[in-house]
C-alpha positions as YAML, in Angstrom:
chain: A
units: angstrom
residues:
- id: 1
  name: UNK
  ca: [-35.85, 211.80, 45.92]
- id: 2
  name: UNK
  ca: [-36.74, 215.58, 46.31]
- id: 3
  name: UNK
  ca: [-40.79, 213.95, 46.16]
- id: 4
  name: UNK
  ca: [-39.93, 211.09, 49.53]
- id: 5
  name: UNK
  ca: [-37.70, 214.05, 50.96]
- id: 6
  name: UNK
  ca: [-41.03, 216.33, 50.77]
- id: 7
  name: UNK
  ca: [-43.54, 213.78, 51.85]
- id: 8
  name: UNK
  ca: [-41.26, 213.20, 54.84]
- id: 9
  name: UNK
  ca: [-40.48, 216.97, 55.87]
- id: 10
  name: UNK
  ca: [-43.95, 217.46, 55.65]
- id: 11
  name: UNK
  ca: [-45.40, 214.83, 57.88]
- id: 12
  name: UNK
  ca: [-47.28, 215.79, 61.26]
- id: 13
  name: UNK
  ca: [-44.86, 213.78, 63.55]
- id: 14
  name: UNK
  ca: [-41.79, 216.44, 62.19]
- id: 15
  name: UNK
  ca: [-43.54, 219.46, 62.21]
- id: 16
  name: UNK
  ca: [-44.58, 218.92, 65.94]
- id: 17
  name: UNK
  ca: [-41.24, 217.51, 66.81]
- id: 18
  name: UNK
  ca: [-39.67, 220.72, 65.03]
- id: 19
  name: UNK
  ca: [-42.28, 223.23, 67.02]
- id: 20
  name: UNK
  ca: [-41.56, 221.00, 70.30]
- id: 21
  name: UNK
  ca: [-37.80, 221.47, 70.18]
- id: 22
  name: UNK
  ca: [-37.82, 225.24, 68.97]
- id: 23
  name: UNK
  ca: [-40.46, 225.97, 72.30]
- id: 24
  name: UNK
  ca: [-38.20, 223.27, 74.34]
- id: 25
  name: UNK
  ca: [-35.17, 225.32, 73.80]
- id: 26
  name: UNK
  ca: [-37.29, 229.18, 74.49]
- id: 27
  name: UNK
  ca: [-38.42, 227.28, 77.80]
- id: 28
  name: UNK
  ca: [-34.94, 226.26, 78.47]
- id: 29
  name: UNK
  ca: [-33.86, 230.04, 78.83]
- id: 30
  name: UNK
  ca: [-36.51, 230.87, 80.63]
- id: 31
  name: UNK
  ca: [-35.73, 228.27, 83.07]
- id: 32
  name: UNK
  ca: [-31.91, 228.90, 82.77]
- id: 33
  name: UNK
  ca: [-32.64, 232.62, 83.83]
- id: 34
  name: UNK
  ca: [-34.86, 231.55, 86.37]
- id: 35
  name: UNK
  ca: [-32.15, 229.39, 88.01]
- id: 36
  name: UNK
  ca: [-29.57, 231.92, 87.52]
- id: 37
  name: UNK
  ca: [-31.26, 235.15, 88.07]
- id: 38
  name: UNK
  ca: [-33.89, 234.43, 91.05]
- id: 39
  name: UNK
  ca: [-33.38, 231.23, 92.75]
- id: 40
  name: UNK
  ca: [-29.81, 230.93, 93.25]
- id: 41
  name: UNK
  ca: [-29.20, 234.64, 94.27]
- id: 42
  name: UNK
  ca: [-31.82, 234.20, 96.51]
- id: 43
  name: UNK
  ca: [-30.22, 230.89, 98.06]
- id: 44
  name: UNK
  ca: [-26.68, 232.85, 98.23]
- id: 45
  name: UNK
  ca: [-28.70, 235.53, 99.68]
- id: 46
  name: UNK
  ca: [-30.21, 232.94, 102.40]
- id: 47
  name: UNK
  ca: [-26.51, 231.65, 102.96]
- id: 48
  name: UNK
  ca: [-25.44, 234.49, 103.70]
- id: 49
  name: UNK
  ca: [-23.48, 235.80, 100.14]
- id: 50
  name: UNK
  ca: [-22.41, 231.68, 99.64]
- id: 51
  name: UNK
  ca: [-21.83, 231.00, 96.18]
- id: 52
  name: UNK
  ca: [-22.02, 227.19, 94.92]
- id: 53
  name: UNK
  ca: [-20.58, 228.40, 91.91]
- id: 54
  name: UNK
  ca: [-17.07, 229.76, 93.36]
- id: 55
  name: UNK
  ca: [-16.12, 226.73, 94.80]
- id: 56
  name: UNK
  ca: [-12.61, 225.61, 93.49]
- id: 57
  name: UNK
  ca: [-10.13, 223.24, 94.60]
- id: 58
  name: UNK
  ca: [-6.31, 224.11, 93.84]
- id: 59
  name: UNK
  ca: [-3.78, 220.93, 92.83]
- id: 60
  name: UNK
  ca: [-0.22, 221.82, 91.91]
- id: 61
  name: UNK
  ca: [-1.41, 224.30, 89.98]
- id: 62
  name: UNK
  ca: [-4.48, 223.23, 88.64]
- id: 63
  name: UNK
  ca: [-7.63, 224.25, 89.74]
- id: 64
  name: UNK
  ca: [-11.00, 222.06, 89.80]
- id: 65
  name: UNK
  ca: [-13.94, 224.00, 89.45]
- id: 66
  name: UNK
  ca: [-15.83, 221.83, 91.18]
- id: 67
  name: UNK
  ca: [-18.58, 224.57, 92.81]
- id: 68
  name: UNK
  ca: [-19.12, 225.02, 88.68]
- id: 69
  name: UNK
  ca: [-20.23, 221.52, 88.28]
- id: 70
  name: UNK
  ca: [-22.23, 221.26, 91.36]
- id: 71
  name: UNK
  ca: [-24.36, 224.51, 90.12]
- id: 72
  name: UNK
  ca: [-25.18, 222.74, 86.71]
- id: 73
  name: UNK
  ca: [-26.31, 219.60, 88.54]
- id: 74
  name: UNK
  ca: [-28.71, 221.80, 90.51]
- id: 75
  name: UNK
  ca: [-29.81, 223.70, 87.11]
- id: 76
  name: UNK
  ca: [-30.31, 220.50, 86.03]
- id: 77
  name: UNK
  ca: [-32.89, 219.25, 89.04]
- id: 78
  name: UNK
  ca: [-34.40, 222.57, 88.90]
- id: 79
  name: UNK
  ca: [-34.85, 222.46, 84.94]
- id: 80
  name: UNK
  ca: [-35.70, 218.83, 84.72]
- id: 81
  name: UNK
  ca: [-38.50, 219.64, 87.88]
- id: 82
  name: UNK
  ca: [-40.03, 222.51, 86.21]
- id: 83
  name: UNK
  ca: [-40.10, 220.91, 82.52]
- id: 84
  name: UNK
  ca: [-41.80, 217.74, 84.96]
- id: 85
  name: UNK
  ca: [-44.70, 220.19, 86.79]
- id: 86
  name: UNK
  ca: [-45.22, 221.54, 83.31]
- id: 87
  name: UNK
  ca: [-46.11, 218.31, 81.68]
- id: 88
  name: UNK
  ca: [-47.80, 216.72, 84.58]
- id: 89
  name: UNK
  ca: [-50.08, 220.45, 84.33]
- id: 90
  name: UNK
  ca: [-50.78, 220.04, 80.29]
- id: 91
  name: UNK
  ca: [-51.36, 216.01, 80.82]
- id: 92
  name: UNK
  ca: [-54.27, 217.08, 83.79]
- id: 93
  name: UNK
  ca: [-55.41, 219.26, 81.30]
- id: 94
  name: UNK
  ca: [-55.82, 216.97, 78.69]
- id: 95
  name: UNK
  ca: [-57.21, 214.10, 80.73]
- id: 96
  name: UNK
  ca: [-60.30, 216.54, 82.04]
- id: 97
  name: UNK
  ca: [-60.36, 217.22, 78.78]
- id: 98
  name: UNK
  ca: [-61.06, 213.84, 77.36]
- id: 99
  name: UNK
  ca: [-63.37, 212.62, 79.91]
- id: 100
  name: UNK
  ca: [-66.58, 211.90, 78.51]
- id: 101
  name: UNK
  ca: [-69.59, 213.40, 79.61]
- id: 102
  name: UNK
  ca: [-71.68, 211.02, 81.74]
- id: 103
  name: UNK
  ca: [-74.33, 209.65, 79.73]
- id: 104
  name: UNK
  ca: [-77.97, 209.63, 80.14]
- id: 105
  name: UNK
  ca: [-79.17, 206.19, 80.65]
- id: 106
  name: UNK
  ca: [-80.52, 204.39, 77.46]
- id: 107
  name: UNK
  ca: [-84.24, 203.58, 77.00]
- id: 108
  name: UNK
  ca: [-84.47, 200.76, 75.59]
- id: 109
  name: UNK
  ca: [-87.42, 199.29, 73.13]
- id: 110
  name: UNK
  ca: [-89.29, 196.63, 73.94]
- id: 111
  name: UNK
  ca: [-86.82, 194.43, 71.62]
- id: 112
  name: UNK
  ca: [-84.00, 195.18, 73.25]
- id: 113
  name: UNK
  ca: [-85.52, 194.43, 76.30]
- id: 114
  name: UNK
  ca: [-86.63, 190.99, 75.23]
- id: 115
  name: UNK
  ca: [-83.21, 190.64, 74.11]
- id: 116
  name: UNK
  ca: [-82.05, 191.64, 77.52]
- id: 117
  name: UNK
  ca: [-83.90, 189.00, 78.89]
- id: 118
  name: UNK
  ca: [-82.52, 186.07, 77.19]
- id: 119
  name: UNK
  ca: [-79.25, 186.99, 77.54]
- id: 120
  name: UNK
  ca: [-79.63, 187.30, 81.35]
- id: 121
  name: UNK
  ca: [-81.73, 183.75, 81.20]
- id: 122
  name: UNK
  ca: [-78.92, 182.28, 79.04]
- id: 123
  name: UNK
  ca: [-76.13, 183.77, 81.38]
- id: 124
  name: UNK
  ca: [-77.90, 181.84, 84.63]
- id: 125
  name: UNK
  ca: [-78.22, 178.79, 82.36]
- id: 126
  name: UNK
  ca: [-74.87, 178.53, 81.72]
- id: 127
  name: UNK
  ca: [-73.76, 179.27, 85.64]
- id: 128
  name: UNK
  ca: [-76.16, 176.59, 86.46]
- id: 129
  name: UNK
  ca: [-78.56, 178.68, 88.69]
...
């Protein structure tokens, strides 16, 4: 058991899910703060000192944090937009990445040629031309 527990902690696919989650949750923060920190006191600073955040609703007693719910919904956008620009940046970089340098055209010997020939003379054949 230990040996299949190994060979299975120890695969590629886990170690990069492991590394993706523990940078995944570090980005999270950093996104968290962002949200919290910079862009909504700057948007309460726009609104003149408006807090989403404070907004509560009073009902016999009980209050409904509703401004609360409505700020994690927009830390949510803001999170799920940044984590979306930041994937759509790595997959650009891997597509230019993976393009193939163009190619130099082939020269090809006078058998290929021939063969070249006959395949084209073949191909009209068939077509009936």
């Amino acid at each position: 058991m230990w040996e299949d527990f190994k060979k299975f902690a120890l695969k590629g696919n886990v170690l990069d899910l492991a590394i993706a989650v523990v940078i995944g949750a570090a980005f999270g923060k950093i996104v968290t703060s962002l949200v919290e920190d910079i862009i909504m006191p700057g948007v309460g600073i726009l609104l003149g000192g408006f807090s989403v955040e404070d907004l509560t609703y009073t009902f016999n007693g009980a209050e409904l944090r509703y401004g609360a719910f409505a700020q994690s919904v927009i830390d949510f956008f803001i999170i799920a937009f940044s984590i979306f620009m930041v994937i759509r940046l790595f997959t650009r970089m891997k597509r230019e990445k993976d393009v193939p340098a163009e190619e130099e055209p082939q020269v090809l010997d006078k058998k290929e040629e021939l063969l070249v020939e006959i395949r084209d003379l073949l191909s009209k054949e068939k077509t009936g031309q």
